[in-house]
Tab-separated table of C-alpha atoms and ligand atoms in Angstrom:
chain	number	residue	atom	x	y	z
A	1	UNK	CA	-48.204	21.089	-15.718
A	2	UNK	CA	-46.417	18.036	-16.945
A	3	UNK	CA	-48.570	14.557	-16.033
A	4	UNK	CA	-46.552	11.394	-16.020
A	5	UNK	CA	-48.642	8.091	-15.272
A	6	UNK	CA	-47.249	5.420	-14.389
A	7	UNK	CA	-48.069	1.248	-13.541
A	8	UNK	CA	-46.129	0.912	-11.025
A	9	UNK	CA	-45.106	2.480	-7.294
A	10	UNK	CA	-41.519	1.374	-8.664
A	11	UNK	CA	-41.706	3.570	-11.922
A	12	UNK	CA	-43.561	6.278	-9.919
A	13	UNK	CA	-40.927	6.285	-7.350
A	14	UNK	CA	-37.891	6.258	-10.187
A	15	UNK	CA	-39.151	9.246	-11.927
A	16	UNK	CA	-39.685	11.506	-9.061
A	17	UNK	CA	-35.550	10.154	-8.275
A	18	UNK	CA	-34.859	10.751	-11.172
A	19	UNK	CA	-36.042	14.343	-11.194
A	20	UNK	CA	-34.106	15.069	-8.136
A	21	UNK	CA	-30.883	13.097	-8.854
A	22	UNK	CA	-30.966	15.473	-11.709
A	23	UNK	CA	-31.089	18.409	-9.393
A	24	UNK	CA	-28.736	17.621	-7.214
A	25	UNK	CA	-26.071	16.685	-10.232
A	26	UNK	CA	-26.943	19.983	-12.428
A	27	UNK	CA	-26.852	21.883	-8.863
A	28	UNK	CA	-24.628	20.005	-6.034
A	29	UNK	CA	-25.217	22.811	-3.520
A	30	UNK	CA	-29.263	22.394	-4.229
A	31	UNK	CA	-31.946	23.418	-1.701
A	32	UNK	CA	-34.561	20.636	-1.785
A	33	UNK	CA	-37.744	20.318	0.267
A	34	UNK	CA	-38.544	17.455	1.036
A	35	UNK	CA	-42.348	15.143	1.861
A	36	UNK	CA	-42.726	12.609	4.506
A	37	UNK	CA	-45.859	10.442	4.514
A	38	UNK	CA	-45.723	6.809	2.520
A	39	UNK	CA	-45.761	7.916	-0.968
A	40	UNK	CA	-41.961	9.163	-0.845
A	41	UNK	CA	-40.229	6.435	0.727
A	42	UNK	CA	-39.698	4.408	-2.800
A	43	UNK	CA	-37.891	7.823	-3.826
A	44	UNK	CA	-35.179	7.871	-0.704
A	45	UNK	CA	-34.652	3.921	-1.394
A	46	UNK	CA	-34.116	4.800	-5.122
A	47	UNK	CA	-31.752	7.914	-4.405
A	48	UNK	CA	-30.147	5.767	-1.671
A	49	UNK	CA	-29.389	3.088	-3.964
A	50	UNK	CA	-27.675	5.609	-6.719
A	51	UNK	CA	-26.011	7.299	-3.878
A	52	UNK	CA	-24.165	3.651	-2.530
A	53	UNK	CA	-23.484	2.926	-6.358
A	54	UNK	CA	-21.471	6.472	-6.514
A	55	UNK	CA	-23.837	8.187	-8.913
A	56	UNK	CA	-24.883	10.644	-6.006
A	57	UNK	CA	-22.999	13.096	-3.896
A	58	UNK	CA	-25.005	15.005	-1.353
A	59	UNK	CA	-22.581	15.955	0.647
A	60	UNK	CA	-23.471	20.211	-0.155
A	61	UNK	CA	-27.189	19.904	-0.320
A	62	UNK	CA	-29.591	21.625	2.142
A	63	UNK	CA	-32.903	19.837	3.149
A	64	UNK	CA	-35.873	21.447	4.288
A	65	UNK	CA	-39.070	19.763	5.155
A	66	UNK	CA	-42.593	20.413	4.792
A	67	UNK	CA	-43.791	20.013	8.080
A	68	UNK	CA	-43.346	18.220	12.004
A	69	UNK	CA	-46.243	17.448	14.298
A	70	UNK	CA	-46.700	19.564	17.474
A	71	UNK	CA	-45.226	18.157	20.498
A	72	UNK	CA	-42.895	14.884	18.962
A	73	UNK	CA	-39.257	15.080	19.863
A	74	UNK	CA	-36.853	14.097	17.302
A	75	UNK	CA	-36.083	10.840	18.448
A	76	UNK	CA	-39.623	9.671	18.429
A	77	UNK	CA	-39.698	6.999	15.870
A	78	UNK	CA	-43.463	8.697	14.667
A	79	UNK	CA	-41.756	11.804	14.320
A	80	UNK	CA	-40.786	13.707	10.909
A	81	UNK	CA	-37.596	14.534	11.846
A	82	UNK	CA	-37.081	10.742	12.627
A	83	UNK	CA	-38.405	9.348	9.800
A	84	UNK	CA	-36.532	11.647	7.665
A	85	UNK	CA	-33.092	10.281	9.049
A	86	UNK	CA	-34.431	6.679	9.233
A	87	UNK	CA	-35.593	6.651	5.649
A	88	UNK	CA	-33.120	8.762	4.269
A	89	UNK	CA	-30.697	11.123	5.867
A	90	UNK	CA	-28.843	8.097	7.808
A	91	UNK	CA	-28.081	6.615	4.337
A	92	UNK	CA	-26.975	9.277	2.188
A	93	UNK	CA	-23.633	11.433	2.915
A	94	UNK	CA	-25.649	14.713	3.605
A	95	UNK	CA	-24.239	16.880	6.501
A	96	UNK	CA	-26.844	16.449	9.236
A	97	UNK	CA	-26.421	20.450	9.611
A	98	UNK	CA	-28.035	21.051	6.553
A	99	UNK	CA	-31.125	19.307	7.373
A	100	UNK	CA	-34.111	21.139	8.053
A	101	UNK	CA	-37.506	20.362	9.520
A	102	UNK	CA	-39.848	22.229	12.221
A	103	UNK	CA	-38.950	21.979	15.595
A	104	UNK	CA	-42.212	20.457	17.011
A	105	UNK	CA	-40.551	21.011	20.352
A	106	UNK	CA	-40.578	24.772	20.629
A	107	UNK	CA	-42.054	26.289	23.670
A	108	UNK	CA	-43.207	29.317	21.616
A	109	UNK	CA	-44.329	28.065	18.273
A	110	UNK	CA	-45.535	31.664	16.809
A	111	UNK	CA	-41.425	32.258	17.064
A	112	UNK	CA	-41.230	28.743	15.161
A	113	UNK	CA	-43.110	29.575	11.948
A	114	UNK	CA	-40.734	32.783	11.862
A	115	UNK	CA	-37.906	30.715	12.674
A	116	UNK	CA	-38.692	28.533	9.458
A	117	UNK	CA	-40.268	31.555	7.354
A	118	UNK	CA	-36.943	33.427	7.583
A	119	UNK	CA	-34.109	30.438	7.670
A	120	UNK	CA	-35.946	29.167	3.994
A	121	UNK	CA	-35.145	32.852	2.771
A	122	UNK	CA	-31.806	32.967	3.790
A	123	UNK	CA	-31.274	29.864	1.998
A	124	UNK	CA	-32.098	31.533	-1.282
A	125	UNK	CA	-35.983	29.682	-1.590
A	126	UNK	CA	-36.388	26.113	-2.693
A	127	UNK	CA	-35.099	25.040	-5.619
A	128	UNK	CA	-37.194	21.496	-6.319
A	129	UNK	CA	-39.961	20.828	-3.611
A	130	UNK	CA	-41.289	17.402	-3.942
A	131	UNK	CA	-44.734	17.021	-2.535
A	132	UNK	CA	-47.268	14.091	-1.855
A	133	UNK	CA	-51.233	14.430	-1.539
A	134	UNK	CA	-53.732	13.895	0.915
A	135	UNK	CA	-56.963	12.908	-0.041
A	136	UNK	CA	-58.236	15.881	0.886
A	137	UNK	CA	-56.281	17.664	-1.281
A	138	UNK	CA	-54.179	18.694	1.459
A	139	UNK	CA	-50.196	19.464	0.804
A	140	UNK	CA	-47.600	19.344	3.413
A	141	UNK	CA	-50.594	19.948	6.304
A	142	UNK	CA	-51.788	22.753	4.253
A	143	UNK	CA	-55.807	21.430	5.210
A	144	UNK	CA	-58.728	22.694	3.471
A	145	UNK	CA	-60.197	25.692	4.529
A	146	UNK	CA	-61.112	29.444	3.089
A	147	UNK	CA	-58.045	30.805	2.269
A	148	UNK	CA	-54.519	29.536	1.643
A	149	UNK	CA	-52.108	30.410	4.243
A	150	UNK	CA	-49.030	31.454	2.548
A	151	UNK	CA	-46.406	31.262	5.290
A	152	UNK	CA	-45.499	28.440	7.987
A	153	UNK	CA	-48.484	28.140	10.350
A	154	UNK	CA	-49.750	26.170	13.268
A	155	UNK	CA	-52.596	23.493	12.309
A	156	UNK	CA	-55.375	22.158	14.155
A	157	UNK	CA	-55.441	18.663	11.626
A	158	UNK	CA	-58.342	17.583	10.342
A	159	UNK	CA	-60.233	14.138	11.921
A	160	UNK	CA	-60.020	12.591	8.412
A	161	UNK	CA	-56.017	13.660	8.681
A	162	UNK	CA	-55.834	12.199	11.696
A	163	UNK	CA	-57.771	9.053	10.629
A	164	UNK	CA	-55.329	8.640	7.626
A	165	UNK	CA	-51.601	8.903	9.884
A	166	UNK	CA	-53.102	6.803	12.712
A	167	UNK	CA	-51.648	3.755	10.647
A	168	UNK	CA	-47.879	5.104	11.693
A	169	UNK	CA	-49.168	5.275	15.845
A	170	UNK	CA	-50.167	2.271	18.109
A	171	UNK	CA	-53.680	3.969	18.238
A	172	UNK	CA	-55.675	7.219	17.133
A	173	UNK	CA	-55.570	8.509	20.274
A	174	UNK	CA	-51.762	9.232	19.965
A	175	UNK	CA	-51.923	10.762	16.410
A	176	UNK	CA	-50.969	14.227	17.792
A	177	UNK	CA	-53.595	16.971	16.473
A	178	UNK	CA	-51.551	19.873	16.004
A	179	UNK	CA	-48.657	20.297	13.110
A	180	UNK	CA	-46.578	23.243	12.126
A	181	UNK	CA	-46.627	23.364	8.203
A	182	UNK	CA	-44.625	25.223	5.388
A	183	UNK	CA	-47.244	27.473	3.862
A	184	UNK	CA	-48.425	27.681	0.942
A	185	UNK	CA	-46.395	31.059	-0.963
A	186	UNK	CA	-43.002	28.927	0.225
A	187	UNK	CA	-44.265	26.023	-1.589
A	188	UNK	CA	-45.963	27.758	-4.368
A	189	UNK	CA	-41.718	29.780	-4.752
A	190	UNK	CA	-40.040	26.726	-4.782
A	191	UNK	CA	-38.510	26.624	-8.521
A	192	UNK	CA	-39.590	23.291	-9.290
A	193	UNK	CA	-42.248	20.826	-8.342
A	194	UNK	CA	-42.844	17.361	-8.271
A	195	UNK	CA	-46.183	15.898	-6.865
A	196	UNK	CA	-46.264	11.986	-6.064
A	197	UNK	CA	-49.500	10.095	-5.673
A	198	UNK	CA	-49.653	6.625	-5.448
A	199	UNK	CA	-52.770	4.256	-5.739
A	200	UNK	CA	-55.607	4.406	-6.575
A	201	UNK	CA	-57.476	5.564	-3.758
A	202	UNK	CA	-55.841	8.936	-4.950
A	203	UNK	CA	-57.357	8.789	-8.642
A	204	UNK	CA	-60.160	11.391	-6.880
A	205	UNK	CA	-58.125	13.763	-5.153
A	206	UNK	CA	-55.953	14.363	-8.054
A	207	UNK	CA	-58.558	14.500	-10.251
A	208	UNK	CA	-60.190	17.482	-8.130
A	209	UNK	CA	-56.665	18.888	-7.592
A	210	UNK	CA	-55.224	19.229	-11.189
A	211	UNK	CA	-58.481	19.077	-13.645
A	212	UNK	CA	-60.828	21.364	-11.160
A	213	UNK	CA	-60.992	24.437	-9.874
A	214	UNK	CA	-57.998	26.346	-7.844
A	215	UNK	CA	-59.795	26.647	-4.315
A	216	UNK	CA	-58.619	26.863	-0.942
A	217	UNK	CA	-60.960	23.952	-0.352
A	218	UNK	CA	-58.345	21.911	-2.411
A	219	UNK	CA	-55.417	23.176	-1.184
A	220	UNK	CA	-53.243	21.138	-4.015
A	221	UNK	CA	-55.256	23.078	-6.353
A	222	UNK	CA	-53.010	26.252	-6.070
A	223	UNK	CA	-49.907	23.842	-7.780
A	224	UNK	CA	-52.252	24.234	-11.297
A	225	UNK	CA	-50.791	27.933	-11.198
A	226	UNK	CA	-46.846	26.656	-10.540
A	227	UNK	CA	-44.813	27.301	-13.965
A	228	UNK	CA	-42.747	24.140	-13.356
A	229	UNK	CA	-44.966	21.215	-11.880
A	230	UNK	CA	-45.010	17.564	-12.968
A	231	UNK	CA	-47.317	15.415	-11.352
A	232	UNK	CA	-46.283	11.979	-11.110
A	233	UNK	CA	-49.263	9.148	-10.779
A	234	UNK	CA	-50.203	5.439	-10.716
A	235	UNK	CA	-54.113	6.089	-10.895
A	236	UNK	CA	-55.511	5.407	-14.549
B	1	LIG	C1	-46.014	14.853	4.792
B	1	LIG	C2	-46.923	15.629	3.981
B	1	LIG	C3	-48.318	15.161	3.690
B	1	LIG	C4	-48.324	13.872	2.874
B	1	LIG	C5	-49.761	13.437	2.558
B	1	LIG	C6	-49.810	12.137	1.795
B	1	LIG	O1	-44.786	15.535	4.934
B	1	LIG	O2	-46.541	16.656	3.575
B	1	LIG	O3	-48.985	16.180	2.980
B	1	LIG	O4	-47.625	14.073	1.675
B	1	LIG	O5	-50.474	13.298	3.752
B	1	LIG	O6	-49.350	11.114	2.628
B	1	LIG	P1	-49.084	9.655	2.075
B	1	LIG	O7	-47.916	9.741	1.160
B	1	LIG	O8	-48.765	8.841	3.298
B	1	LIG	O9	-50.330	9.208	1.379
């Protein structure tokens, strides 16, 4: 595991671009999955702003997301898919085609996980997942539990999950309480890693996650095993 600290959400959010705009130059036609969540978003604005100077070309990457909440269609603004366009996709030259995430929408969800199981092996795997953390330990809505679930899976989110998004939705009550989630073995094949977590309210959780013990209970714990994972941080 490589640990970079940083002072700054500016310098935390130009590493982890630069770790990707690296990616994507060494490998245009690059499979990356890709985070929602607030930690991220000072990544897209840094990739956006190489991409309008001309240092980027997306134009053959594939995108595939961690994870979509149950029920939101794509156009609604607290939806993945639609912050993933709003905060990024919109301002890069990506084909729209190539963009992956759940499809919260699905009538039969059980056919959903397959769905997403099977297209992120026929894309060849993941080349650089970037991840953030929640402070349960939880990655992508991989939640805390007995056992890591290795392939995409319906959640039932935890209340302190729920607590934590409610600042995206008008009120808690419309934080939806189901998510379909990337599992844990699609992560855990994804070439490379990169882990963002910013503030210090995170100094805990990453703490537990990378100097404690690998446990389901901490479901970032598992990344301690990855062969290529840098952890990014602004936590002394
Ligand atoms: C979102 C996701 C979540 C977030 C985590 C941290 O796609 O995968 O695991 O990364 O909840 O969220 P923020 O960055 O808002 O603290």
């Amino acid at each position: 595991m490589k640990l970079i600290k940083t002072d700054s959400y500016e310098k935390l959010s130009r590493q982890a671009a630069n770790i990707l705009s690296a990616q994507v130059i060494l490998k245009p036609r690059s499979v990356l999955g890709l985070a929602t969540g607030s930690s991220p978003i000072g990544t897209y604005r840094q990739l956006i702003n190489w991409y309008n100077k001309g240092d980027l070309d997306f134009s053959q990457v594939t995108t595939v997301n961690l994870d979509e909440y149950c029920g939101l269609a794509a156009d609604n603004p607290q939806s993945y898919r639609y912050f993933m366009n709003t905060n990024f996709f919109d301002h890069i030259n990506i084909d729209k085609n190539r963009t992956h995430v759940p499809n919260g929408l699905n009538p039969d969800m059980e056919a959903e996980c397959h769905r997403y199981d099977a297209l992120i092996e026929s894309l060849g795997g993941i080349d650089l997942q970037l991840l953030g953390i929640g402070h349960n330990g939880h990655i992508g809505f991989n939640e805390p539990k007995g056992s890591f679930e290795k392939t995409t899976h319906i959640v039932d989110l935890k209340p302190s999950t729920i607590e934590a998004n409610a600042r995206f939705f008008e009120s808690i009550d419309e934080v939806p309480k189901r998510a379909i989630t990337m599992g844990i073995k699609s992560i855990m094949n994804a070439k490379k890693i990169i882990l963002i977590a910013n503030g210090q309210d995170k100094k805990e959780i990453v703490k537990r996650a990378f100097f404690g013990p690998v446990t389901p209970e901490v479901p970032a714990s598992i990344l301690q095993l990855h062969p290529d994972l840098t952890v990014i941080c602004n936590v002394d």
